[in-house]
mmCIF file with all atom_site columns, C-alpha atoms in Angstrom:
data_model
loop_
_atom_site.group_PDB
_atom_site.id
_atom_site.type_symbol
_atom_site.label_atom_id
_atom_site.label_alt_id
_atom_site.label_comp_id
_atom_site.label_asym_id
_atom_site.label_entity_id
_atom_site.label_seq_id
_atom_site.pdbx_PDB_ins_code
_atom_site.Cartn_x
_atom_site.Cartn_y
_atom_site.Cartn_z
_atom_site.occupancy
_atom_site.B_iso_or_equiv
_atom_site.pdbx_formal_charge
_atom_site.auth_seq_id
_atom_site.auth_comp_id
_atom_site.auth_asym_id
_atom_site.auth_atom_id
_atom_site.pdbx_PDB_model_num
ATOM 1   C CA . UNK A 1 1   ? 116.262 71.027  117.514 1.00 0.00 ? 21  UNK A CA 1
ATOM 2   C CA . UNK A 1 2   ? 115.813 74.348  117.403 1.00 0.00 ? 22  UNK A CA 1
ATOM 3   C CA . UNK A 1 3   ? 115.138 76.294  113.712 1.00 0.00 ? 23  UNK A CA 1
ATOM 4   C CA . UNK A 1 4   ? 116.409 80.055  113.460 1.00 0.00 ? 24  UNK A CA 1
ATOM 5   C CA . UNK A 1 5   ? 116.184 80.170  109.740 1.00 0.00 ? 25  UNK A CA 1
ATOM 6   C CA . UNK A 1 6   ? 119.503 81.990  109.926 1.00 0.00 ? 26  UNK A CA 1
ATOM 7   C CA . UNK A 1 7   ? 120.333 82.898  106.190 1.00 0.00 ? 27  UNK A CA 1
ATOM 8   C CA . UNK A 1 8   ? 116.467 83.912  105.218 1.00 0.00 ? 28  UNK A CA 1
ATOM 9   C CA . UNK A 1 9   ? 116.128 86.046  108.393 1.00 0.00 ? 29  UNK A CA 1
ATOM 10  C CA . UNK A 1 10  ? 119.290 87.652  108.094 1.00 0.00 ? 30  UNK A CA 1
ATOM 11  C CA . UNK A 1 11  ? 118.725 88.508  104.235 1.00 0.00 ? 31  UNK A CA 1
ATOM 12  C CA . UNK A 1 12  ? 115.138 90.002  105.421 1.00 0.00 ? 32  UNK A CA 1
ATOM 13  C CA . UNK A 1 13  ? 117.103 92.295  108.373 1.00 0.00 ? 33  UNK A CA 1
ATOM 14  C CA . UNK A 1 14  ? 119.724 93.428  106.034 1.00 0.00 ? 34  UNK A CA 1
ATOM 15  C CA . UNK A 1 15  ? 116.772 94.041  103.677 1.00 0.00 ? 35  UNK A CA 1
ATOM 16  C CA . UNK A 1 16  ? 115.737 96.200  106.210 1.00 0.00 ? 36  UNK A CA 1
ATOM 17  C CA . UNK A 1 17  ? 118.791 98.069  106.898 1.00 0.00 ? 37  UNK A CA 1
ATOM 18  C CA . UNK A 1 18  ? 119.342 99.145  103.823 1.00 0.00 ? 38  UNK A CA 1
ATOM 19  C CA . UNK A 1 19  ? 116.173 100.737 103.284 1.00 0.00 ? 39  UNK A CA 1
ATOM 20  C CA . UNK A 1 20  ? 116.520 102.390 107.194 1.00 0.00 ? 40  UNK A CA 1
ATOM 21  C CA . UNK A 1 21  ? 119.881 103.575 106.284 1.00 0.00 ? 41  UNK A CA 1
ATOM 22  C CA . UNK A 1 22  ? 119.893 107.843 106.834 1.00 0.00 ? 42  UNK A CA 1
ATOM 23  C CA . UNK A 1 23  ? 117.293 107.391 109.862 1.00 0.00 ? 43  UNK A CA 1
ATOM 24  C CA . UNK A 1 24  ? 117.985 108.694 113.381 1.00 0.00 ? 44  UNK A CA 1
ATOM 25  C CA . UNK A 1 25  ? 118.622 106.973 116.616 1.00 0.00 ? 45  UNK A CA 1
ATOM 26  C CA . UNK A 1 26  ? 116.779 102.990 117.108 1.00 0.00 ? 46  UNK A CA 1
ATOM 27  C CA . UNK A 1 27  ? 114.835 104.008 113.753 1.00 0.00 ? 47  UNK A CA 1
ATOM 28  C CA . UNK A 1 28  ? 117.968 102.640 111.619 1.00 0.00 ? 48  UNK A CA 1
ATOM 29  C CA . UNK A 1 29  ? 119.078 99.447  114.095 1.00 0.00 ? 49  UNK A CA 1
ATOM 30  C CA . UNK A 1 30  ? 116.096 98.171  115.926 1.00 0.00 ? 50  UNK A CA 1
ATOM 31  C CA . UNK A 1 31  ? 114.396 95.820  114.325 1.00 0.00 ? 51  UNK A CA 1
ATOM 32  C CA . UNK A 1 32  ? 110.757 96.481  115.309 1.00 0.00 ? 52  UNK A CA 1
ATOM 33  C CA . UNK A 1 33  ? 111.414 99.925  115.343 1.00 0.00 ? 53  UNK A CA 1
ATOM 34  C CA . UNK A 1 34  ? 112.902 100.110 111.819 1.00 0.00 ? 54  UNK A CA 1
ATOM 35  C CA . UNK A 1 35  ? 109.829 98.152  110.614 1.00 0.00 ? 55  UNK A CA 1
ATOM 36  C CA . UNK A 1 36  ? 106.978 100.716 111.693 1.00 0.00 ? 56  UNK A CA 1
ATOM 37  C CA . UNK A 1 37  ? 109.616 103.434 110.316 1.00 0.00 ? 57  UNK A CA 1
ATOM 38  C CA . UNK A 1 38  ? 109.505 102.020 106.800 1.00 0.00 ? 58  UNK A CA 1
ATOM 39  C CA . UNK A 1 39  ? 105.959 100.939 107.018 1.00 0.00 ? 59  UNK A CA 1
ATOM 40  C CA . UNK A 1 40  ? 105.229 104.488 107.745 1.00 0.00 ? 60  UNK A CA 1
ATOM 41  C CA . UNK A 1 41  ? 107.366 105.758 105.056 1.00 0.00 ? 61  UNK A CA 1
ATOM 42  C CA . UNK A 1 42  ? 106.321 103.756 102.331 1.00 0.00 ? 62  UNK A CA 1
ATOM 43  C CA . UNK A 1 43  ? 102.821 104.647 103.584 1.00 0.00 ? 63  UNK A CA 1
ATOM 44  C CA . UNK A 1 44  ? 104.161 108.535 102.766 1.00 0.00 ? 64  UNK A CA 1
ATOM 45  C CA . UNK A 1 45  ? 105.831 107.920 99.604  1.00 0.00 ? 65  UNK A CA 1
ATOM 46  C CA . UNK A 1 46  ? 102.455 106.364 98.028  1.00 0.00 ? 66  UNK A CA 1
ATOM 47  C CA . UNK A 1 47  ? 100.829 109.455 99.183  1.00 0.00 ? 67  UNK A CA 1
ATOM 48  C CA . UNK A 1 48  ? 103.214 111.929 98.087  1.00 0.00 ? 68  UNK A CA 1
ATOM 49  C CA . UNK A 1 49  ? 103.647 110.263 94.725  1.00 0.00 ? 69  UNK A CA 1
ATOM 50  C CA . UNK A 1 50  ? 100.349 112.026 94.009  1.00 0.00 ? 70  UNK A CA 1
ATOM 51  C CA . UNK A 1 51  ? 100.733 115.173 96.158  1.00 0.00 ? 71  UNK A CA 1
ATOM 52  C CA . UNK A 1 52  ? 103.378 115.675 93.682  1.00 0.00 ? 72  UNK A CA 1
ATOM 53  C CA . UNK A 1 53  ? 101.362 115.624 90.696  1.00 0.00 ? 73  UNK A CA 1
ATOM 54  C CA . UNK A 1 54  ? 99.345  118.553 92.091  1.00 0.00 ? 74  UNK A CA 1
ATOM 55  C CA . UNK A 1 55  ? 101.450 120.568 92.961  1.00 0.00 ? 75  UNK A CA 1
ATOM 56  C CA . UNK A 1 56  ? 103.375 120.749 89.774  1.00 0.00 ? 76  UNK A CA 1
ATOM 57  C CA . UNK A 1 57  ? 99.585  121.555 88.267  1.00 0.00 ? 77  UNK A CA 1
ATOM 58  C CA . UNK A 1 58  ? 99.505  124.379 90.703  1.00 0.00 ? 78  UNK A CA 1
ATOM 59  C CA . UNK A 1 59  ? 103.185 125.572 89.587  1.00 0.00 ? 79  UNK A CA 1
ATOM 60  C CA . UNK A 1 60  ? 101.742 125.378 85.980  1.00 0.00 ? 80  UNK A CA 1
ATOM 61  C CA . UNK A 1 61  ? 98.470  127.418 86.302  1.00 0.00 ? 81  UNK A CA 1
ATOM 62  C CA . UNK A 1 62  ? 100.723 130.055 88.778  1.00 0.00 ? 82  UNK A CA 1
ATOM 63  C CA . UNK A 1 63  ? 103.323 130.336 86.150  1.00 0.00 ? 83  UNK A CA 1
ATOM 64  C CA . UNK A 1 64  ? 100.574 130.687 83.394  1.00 0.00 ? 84  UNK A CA 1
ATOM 65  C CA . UNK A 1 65  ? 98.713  132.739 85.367  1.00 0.00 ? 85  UNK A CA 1
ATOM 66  C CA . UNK A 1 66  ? 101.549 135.385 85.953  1.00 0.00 ? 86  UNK A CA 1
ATOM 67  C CA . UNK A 1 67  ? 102.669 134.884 81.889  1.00 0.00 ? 87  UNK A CA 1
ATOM 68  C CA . UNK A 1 68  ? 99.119  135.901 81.374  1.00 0.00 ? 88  UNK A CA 1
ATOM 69  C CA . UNK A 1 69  ? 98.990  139.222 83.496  1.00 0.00 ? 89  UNK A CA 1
ATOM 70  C CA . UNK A 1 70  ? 101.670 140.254 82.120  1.00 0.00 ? 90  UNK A CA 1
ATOM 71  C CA . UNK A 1 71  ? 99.885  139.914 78.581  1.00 0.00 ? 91  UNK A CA 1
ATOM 72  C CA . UNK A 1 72  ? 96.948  141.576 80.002  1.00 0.00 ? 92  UNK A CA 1
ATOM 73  C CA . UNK A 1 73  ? 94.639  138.481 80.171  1.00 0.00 ? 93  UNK A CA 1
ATOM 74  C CA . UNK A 1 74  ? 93.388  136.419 82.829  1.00 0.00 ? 94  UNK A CA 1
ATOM 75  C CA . UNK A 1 75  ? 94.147  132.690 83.456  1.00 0.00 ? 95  UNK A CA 1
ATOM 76  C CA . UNK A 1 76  ? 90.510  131.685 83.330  1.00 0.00 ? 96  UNK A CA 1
ATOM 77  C CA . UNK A 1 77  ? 90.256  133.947 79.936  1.00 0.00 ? 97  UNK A CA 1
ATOM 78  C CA . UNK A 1 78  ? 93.259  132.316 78.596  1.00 0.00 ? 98  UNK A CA 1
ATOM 79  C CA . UNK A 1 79  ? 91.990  128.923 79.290  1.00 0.00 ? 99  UNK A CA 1
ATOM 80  C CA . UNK A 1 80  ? 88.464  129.538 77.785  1.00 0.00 ? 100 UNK A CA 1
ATOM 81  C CA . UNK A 1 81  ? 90.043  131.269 75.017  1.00 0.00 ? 101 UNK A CA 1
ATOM 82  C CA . UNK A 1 82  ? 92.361  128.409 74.279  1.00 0.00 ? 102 UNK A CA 1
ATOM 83  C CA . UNK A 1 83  ? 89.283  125.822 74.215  1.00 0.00 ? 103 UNK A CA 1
ATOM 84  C CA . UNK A 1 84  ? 87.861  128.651 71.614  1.00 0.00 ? 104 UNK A CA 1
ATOM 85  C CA . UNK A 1 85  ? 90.740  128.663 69.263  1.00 0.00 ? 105 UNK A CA 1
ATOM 86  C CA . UNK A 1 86  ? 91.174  125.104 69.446  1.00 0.00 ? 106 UNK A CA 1
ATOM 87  C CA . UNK A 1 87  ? 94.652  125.095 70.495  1.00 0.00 ? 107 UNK A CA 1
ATOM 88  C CA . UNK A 1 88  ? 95.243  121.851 72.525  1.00 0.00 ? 108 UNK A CA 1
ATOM 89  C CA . UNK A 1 89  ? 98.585  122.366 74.675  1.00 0.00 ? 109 UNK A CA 1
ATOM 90  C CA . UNK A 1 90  ? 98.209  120.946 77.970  1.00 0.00 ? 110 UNK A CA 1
ATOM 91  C CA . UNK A 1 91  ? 99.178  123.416 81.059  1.00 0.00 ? 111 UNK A CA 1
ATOM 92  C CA . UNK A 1 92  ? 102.545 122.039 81.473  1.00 0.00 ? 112 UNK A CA 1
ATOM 93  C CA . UNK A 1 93  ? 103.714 122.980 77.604  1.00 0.00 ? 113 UNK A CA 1
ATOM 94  C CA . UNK A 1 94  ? 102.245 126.161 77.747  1.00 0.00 ? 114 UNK A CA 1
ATOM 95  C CA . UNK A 1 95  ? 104.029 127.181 81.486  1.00 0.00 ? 115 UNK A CA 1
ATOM 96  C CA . UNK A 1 96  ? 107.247 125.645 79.720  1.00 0.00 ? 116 UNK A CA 1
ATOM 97  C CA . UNK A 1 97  ? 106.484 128.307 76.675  1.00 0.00 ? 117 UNK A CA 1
ATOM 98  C CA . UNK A 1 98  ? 105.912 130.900 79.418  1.00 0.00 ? 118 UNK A CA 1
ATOM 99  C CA . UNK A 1 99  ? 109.294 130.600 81.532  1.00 0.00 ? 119 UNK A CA 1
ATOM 100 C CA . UNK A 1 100 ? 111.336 129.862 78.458  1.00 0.00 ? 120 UNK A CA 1
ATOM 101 C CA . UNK A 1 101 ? 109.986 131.057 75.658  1.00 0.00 ? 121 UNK A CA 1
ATOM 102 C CA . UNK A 1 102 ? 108.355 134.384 75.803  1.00 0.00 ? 122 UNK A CA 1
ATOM 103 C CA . UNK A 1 103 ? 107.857 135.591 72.404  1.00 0.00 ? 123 UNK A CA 1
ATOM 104 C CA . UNK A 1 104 ? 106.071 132.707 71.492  1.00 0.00 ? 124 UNK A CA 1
ATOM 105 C CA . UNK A 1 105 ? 103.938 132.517 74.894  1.00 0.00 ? 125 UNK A CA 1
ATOM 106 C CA . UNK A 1 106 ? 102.676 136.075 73.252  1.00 0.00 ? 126 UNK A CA 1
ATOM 107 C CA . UNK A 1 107 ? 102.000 135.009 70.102  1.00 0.00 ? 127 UNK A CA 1
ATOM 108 C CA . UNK A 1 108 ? 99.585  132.156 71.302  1.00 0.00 ? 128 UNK A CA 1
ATOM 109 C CA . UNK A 1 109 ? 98.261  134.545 73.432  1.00 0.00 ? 129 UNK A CA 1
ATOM 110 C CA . UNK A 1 110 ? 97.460  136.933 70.453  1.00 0.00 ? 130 UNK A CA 1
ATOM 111 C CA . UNK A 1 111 ? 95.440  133.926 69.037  1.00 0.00 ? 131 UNK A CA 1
ATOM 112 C CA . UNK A 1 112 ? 93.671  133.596 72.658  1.00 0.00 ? 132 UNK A CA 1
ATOM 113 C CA . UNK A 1 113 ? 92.759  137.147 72.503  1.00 0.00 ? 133 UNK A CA 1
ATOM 114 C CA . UNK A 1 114 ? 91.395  137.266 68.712  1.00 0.00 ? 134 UNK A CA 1
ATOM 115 C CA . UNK A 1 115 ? 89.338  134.143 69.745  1.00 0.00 ? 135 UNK A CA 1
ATOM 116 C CA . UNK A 1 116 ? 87.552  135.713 72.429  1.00 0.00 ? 136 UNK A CA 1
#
């Protein structure tokens, strides 16, 4: 007699579906084709997961950077000067500071500048 595993197979396609849902054409109802789609994108969304970590670094030091120029430092002088004074706020507290609160951005950046 012949075996189709109905229920397990059937719980692995819908499995499937689900997570092809949103895709275009055979991508989200062929079954081979929906495989190599979400192999593919899983492949992406491991990658990405740390893509996105550097680019919110980047959007940190550019934010800093401007907050600085606008100071009249430069990023690289505000970093050294930061290891100087021995304030330890990581890039993302100090671009939050920047964008939302200015006036005490300037007053760590007074302490920068009497370090150097």
């Amino acid at each position: 007699m012949k075996v189709r595993s109905g229920k397990a197979r059937l719980r692995s396609k819908r499995r499937l579906l689900r997570e092809a849902k949103g895709n275009f054409g055979g991508r989200k109802n062929l079954n081979r084709t929906i495989r190599e789609t979400i192999l593919r994108s899983r492949a992406y969304a491991y990658r990405d997961r740390r893509v996105r970590k550097r680019e919110m670094r980047r959007l940190w030091i550019i934010r800093l950077n401007a907050a600085c120029r606008e100071q009249g430092l430069r990023y690289s002088e505000f970093i050294n000067g930061l290891g100087k004074a021995g304030i330890e706020l990581n890039r993302k507290s100090l671009s939050e500071l920047a964008f939302h609160e200015p006036a005490v951005f300037a007053e760590v950046v007074a302490v920068v500048k009497s370090s150097l």
